[in-house]
Tab-separated table of C-alpha atoms and ligand atoms in Angstrom:
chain	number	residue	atom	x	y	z
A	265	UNK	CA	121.280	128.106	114.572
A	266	UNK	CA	118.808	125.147	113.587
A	267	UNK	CA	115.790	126.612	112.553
A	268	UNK	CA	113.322	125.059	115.612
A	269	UNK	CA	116.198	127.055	117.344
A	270	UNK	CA	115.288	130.689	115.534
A	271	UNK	CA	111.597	129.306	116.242
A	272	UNK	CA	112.161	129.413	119.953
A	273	UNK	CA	114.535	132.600	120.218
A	274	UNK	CA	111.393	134.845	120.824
A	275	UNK	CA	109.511	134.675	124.025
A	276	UNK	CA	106.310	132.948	124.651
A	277	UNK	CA	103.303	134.794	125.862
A	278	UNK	CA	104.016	135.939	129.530
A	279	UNK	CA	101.537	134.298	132.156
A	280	UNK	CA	99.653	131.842	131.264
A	281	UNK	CA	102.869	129.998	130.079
A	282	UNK	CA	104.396	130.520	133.371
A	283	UNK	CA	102.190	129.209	135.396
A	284	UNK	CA	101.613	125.774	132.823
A	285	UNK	CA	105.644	125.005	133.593
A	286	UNK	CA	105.139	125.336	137.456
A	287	UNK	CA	102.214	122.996	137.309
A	288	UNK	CA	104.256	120.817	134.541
A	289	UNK	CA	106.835	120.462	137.535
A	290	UNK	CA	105.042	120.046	140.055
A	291	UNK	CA	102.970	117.393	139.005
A	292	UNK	CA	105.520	115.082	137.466
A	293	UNK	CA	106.720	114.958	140.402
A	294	UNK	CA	103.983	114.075	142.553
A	295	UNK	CA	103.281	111.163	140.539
A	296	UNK	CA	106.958	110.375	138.767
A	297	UNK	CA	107.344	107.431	142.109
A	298	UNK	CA	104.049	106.451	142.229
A	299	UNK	CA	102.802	105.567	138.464
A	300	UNK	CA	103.467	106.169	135.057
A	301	UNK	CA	103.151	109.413	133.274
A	302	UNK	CA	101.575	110.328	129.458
A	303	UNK	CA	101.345	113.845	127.767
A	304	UNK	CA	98.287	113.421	125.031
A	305	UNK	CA	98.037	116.015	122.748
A	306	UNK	CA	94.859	116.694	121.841
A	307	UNK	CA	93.053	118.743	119.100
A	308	UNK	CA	94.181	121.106	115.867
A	309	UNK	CA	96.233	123.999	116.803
A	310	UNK	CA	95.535	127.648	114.720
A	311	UNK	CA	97.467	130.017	112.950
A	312	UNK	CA	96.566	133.510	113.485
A	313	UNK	CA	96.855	135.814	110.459
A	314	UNK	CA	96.907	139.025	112.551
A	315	UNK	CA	98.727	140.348	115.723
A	316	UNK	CA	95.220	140.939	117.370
A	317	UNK	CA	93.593	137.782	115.834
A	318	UNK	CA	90.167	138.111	113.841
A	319	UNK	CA	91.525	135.843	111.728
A	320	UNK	CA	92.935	132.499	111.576
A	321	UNK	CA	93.769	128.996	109.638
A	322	UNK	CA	92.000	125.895	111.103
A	323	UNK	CA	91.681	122.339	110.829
A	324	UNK	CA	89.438	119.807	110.861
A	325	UNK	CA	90.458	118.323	114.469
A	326	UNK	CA	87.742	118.126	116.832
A	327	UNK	CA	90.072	116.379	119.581
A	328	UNK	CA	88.213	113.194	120.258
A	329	UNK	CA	91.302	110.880	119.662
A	330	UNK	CA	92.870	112.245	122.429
A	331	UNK	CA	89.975	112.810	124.830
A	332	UNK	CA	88.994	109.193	124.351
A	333	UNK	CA	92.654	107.911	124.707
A	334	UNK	CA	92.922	110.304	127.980
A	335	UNK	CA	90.581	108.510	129.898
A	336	UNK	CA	92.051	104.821	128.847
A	337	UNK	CA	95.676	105.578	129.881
A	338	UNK	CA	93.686	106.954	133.069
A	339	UNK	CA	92.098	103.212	133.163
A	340	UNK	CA	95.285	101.766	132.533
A	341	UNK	CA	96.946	103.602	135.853
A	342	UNK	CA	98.792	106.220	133.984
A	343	UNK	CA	98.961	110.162	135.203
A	344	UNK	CA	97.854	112.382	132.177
A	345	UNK	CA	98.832	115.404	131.060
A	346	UNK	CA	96.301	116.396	128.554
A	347	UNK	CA	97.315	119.588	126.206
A	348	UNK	CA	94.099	120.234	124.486
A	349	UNK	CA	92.947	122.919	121.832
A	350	UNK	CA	90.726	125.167	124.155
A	351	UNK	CA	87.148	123.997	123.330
A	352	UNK	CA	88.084	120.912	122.499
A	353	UNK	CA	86.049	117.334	123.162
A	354	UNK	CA	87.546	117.162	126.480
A	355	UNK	CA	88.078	113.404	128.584
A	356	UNK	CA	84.419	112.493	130.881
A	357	UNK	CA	82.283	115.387	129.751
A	358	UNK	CA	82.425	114.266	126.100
A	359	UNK	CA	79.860	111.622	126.822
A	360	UNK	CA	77.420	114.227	128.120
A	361	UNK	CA	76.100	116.233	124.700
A	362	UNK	CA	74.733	119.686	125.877
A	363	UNK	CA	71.897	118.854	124.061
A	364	UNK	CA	70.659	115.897	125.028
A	365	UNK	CA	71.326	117.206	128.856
A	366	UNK	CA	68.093	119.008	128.342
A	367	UNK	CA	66.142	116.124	127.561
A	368	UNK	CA	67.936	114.099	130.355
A	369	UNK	CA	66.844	116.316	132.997
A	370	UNK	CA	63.306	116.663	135.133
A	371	UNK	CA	61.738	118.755	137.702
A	372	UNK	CA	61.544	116.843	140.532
A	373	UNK	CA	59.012	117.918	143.573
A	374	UNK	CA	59.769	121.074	145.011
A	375	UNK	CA	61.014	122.043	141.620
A	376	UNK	CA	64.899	120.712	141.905
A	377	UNK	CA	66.221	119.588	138.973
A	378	UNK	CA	67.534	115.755	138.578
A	379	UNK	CA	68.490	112.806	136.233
A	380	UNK	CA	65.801	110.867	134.878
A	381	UNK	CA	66.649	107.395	136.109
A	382	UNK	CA	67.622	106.025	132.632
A	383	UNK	CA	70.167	108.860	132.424
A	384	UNK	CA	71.520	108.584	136.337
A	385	UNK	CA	71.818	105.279	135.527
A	386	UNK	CA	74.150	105.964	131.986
A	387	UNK	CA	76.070	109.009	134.032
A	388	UNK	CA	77.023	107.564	136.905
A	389	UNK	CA	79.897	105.423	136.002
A	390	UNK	CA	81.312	108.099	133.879
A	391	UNK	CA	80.456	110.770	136.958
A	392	UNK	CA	82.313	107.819	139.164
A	393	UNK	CA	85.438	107.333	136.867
A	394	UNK	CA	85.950	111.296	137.188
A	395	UNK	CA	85.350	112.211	140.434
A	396	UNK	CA	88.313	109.198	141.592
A	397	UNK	CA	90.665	110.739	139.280
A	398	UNK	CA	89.579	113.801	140.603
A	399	UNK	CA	90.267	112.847	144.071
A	400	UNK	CA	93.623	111.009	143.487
A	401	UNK	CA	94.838	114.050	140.718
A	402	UNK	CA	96.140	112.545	138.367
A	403	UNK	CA	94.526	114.842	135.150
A	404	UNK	CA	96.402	117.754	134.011
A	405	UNK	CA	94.490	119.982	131.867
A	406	UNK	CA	97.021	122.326	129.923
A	407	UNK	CA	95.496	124.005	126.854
A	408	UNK	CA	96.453	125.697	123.878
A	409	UNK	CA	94.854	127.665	121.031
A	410	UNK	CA	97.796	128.722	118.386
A	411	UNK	CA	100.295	126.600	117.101
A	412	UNK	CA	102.567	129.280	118.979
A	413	UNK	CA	101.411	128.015	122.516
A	414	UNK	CA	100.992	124.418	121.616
A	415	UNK	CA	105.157	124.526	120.699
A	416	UNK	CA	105.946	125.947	123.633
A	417	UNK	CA	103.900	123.974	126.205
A	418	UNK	CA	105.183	120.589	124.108
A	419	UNK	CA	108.692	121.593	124.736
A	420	UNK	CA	108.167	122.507	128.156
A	421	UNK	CA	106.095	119.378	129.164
A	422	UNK	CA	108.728	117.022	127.267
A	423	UNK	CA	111.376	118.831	129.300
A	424	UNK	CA	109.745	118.074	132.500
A	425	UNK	CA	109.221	114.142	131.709
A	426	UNK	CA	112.689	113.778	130.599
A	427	UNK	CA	113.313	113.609	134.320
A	428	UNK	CA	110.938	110.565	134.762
A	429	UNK	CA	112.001	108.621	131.631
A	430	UNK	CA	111.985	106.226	130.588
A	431	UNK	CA	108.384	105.808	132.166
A	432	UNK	CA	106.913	108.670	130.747
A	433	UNK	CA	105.085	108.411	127.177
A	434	UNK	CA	104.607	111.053	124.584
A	435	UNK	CA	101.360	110.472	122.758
A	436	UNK	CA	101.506	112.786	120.339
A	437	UNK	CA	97.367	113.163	118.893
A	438	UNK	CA	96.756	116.830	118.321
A	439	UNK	CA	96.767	117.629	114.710
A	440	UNK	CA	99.226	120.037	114.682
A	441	UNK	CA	99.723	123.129	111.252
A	442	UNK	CA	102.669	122.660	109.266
A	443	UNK	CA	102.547	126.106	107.881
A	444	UNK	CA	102.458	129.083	109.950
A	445	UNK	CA	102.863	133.009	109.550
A	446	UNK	CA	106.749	134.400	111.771
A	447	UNK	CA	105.864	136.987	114.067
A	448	UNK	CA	107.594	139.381	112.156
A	449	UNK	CA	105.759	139.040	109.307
A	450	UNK	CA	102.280	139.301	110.842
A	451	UNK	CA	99.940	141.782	110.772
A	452	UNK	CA	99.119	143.864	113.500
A	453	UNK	CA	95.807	144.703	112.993
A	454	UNK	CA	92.412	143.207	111.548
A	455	UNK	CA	93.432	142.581	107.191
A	456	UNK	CA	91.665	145.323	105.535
A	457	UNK	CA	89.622	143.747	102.238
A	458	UNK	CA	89.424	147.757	100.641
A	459	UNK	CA	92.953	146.666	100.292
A	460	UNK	CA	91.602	144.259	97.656
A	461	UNK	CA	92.299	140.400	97.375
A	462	UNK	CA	94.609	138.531	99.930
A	463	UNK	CA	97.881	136.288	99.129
A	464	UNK	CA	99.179	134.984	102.289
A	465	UNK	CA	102.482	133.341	101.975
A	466	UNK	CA	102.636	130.753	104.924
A	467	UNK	CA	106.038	129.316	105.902
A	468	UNK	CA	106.745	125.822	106.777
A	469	UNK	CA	107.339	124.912	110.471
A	470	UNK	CA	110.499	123.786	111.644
A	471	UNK	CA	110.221	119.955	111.931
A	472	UNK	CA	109.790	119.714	116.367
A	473	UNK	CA	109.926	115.483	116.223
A	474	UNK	CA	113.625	115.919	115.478
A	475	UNK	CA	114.589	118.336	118.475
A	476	UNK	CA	111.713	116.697	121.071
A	477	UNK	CA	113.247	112.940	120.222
A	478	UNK	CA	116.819	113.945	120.390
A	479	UNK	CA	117.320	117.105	122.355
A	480	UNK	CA	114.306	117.778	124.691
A	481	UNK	CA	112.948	113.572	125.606
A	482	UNK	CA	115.954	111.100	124.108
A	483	UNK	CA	115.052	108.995	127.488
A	484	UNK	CA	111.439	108.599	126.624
A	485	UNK	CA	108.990	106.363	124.781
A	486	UNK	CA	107.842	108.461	121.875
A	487	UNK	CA	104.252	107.736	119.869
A	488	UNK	CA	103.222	110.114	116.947
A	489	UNK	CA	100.535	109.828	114.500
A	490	UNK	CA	100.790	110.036	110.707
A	491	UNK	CA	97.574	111.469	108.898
A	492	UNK	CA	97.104	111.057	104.944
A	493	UNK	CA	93.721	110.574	102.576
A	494	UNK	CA	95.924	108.886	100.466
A	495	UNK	CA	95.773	105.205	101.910
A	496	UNK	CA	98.411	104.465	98.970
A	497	UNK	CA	101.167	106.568	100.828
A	498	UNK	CA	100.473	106.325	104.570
A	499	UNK	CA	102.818	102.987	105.679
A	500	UNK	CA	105.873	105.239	103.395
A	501	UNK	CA	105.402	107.812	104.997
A	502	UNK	CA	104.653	106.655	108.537
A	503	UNK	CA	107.589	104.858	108.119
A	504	UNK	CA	109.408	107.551	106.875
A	505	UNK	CA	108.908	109.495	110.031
A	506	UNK	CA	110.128	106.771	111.610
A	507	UNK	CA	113.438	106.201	110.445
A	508	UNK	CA	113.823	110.260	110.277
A	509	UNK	CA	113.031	111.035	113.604
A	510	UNK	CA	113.973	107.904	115.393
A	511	UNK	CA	111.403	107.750	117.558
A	512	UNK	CA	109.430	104.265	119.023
A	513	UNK	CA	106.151	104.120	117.057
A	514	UNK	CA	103.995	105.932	114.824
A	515	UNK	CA	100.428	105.539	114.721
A	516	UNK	CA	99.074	106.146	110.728
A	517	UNK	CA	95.377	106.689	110.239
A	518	UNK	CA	93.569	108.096	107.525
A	519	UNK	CA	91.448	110.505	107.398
A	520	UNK	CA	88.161	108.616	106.578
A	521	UNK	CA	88.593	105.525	108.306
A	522	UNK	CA	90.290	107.000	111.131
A	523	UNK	CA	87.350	105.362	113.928
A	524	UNK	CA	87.880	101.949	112.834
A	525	UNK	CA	91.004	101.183	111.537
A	526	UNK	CA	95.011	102.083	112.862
A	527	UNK	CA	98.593	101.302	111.384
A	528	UNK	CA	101.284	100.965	113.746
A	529	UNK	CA	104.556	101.291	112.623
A	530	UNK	CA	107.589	100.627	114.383
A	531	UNK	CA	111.034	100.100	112.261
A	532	UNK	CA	110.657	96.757	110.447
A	533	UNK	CA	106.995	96.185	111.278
A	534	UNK	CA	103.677	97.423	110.487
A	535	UNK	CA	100.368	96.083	112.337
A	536	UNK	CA	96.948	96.832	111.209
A	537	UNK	CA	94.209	97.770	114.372
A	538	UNK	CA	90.894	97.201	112.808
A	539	UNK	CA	87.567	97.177	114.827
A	540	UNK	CA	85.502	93.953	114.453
A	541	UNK	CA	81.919	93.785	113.746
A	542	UNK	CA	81.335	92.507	116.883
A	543	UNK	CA	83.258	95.691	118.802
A	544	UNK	CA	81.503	97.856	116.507
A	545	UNK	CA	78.289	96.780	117.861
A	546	UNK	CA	79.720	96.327	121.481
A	547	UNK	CA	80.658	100.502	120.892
A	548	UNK	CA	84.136	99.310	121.765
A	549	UNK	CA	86.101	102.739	120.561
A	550	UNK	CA	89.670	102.269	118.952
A	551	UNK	CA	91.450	104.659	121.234
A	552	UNK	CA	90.684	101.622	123.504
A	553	UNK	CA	92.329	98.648	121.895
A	554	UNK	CA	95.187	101.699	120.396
A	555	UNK	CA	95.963	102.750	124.213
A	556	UNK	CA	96.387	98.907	125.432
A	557	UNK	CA	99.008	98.068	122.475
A	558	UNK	CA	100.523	101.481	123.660
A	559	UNK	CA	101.104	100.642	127.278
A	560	UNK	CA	101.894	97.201	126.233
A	561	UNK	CA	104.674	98.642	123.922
A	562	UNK	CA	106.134	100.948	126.401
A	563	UNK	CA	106.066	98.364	129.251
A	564	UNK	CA	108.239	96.539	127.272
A	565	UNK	CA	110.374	99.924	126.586
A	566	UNK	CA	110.415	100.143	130.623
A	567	UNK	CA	112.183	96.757	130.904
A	568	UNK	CA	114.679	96.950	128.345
A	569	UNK	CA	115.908	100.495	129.194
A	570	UNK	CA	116.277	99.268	133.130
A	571	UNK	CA	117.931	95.527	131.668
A	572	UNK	CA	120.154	98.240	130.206
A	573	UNK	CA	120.857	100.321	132.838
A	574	UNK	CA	121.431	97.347	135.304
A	575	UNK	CA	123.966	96.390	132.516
A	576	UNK	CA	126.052	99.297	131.947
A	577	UNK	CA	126.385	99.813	136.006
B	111	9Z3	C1	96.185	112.295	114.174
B	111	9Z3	O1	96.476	111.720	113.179
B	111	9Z3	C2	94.906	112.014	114.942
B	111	9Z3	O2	94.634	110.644	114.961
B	111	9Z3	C3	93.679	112.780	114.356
B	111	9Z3	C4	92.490	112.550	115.290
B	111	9Z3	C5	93.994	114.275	114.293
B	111	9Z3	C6	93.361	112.258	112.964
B	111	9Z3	P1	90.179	113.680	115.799
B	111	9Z3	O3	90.688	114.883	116.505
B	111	9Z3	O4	91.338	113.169	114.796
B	111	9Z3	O5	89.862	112.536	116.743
B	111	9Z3	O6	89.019	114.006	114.898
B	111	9Z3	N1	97.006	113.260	114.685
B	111	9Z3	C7	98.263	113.658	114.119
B	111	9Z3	C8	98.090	114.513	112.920
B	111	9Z3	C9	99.366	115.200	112.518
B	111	9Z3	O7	99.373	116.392	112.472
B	111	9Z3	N2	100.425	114.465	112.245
B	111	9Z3	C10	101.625	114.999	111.596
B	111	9Z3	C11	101.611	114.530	110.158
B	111	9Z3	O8	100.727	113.728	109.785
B	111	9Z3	C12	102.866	114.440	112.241
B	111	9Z3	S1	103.157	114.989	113.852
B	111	9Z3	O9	102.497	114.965	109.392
């Protein structure tokens, strides 16, 4: 058995999980004649250190990549499926900061409460955007917590759009652990520190790209993304990933420059995405100009594979 195999031989957590795949299914194939379809994958995933979690390892993954890049595939016609750490920045509400929604608010007469006009005025097209993808439903919101339900939900949701390739597109964002605690090693109950100092011994996790790109998606177009500090080792081993899993682009960023500036790889090229001045000061995010190659890139993909398919028949 291939160890993403022994990885999958226990059961995933009853309910919730159920009730993802049925809305998995049934939305792929509302939309599978009508438009495109991405998954996004959004956020860090966790990895609890006890059976009744008090405890778990983090990262630093805040999910705005994939929020942002959620609502330009939505501008670009696509239907999203966005699997998102729970709590995440989530698409449309990340440009309203609880904060400042305080501030943006006054008593009108009678005492309702309302937008000032400034901020009416800075909502509205965001308020706009949602409420039509709203209408037309073509947002998915799937989320995840451990690295446990993020596997699952990835495999499932792959599954699904392997029935609408080759126009579905993996976008594969969330920051996912590559060390994690088996089952049968994990606590039970809260760590006790009178047991004195703790040594956890995490265990590396089965390597999904090779499994999703072969086994559970080989029709579709598949984007991952490649995160170092080091900027001296990020094309090797973006490119690395490449030729191991097979797969049709990955995305490297770095850590610290990860707003402004993108590598993507695909086998025998590398193209640098950097932000001008000028969209700096225009606010232009990167998800934007990333999500246009994207499509671009997997148009392309569309063609070829149905050139191909007209061929073979
Ligand atoms: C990314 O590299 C994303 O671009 C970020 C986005 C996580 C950096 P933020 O949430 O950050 O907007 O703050 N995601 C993939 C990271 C990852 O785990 N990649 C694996 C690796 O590098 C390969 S699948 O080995």
């Amino acid at each position: 058995m291939e160890e993403w195999e022994q990885y999958f031989s226990k059961n995933p957590a009853p309910g919730a999980y159920a009730l993802a795949c049925a809305q998995l299914k049934e939305f792929c194939e509302r939309h599978a004649n009508y438009c495109p379809i991405v998954l996004v994958t959004s956020g860090g995933t966790t990895v609890p250190l006890e059976r009744n979690t008090v405890r778990f390892v983090d990262n630093f993954s805040a999910g705005t990549r994939g929020a942002a890049s959620t609502e330009y595939f939505l501008d670009e016609g696509y239907a999203v499926i966005f699997l998102h750490r729970d709590k995440s920045v989530a698409p449309f509400m990340r440009h309203l900061h609880p904060g400042v929604l305080l501030d943006a608010l006054e008593e009108q007469e009678g005492g309702r409460l309302a937008l000032t006009q400034q901020h009416s005025a800075q909502v509205h097209p965001i308020w706009q955007s949602y409420q039509r993808v709203k209408k037309e439903k073509r947002l998915l919101w799937l989320n995840f917590t451990t690295l446990s339900d993020y596997l699952w939900l990835l495999r499932a949701a792959t599954q699904c759009l392997q029935q609408h390739a080759p126009s579905s597109l993996l976008y594969l964002a969330a920051a996912v652990s590559d060390f994690y605690i088996p089952q049968d090693n994990i606590s039970e109950h809260k760590i006790q520190s009178s047991s004195g100092p703790l040594t956890v011994t995490l265990e590396l996790v089965p390597k999904m790209l090779s499994p999703l790109v072969s086994i559970w998606g080989p029709g579709l177009f598949v984007t991952s993304f490649k995160l170092e500090t080091d900027g001296g080792m990020l094309i090797e081993k973006a490119t690395a990933a490449l030729r191991r899993y097979k797969h049709n682009l990955v995305i490297g960023n770095l850590l610290q420059t990860r707003r402004e500036e993108v590598t993507l790889v695909t086998e025998g090229n590398s193209c640098l995405v950097r932000l001008s001045e000028q969209q700096k000061q225009d606010n232009v995010e990167i998800e934007k100009v990333i999500v246009q190659e994207v499509c671009s890139r997997h148009r392309n993909f569309i063609s070829r594979q149905l050139q191909e398919n007209n061929t073979a028949q």
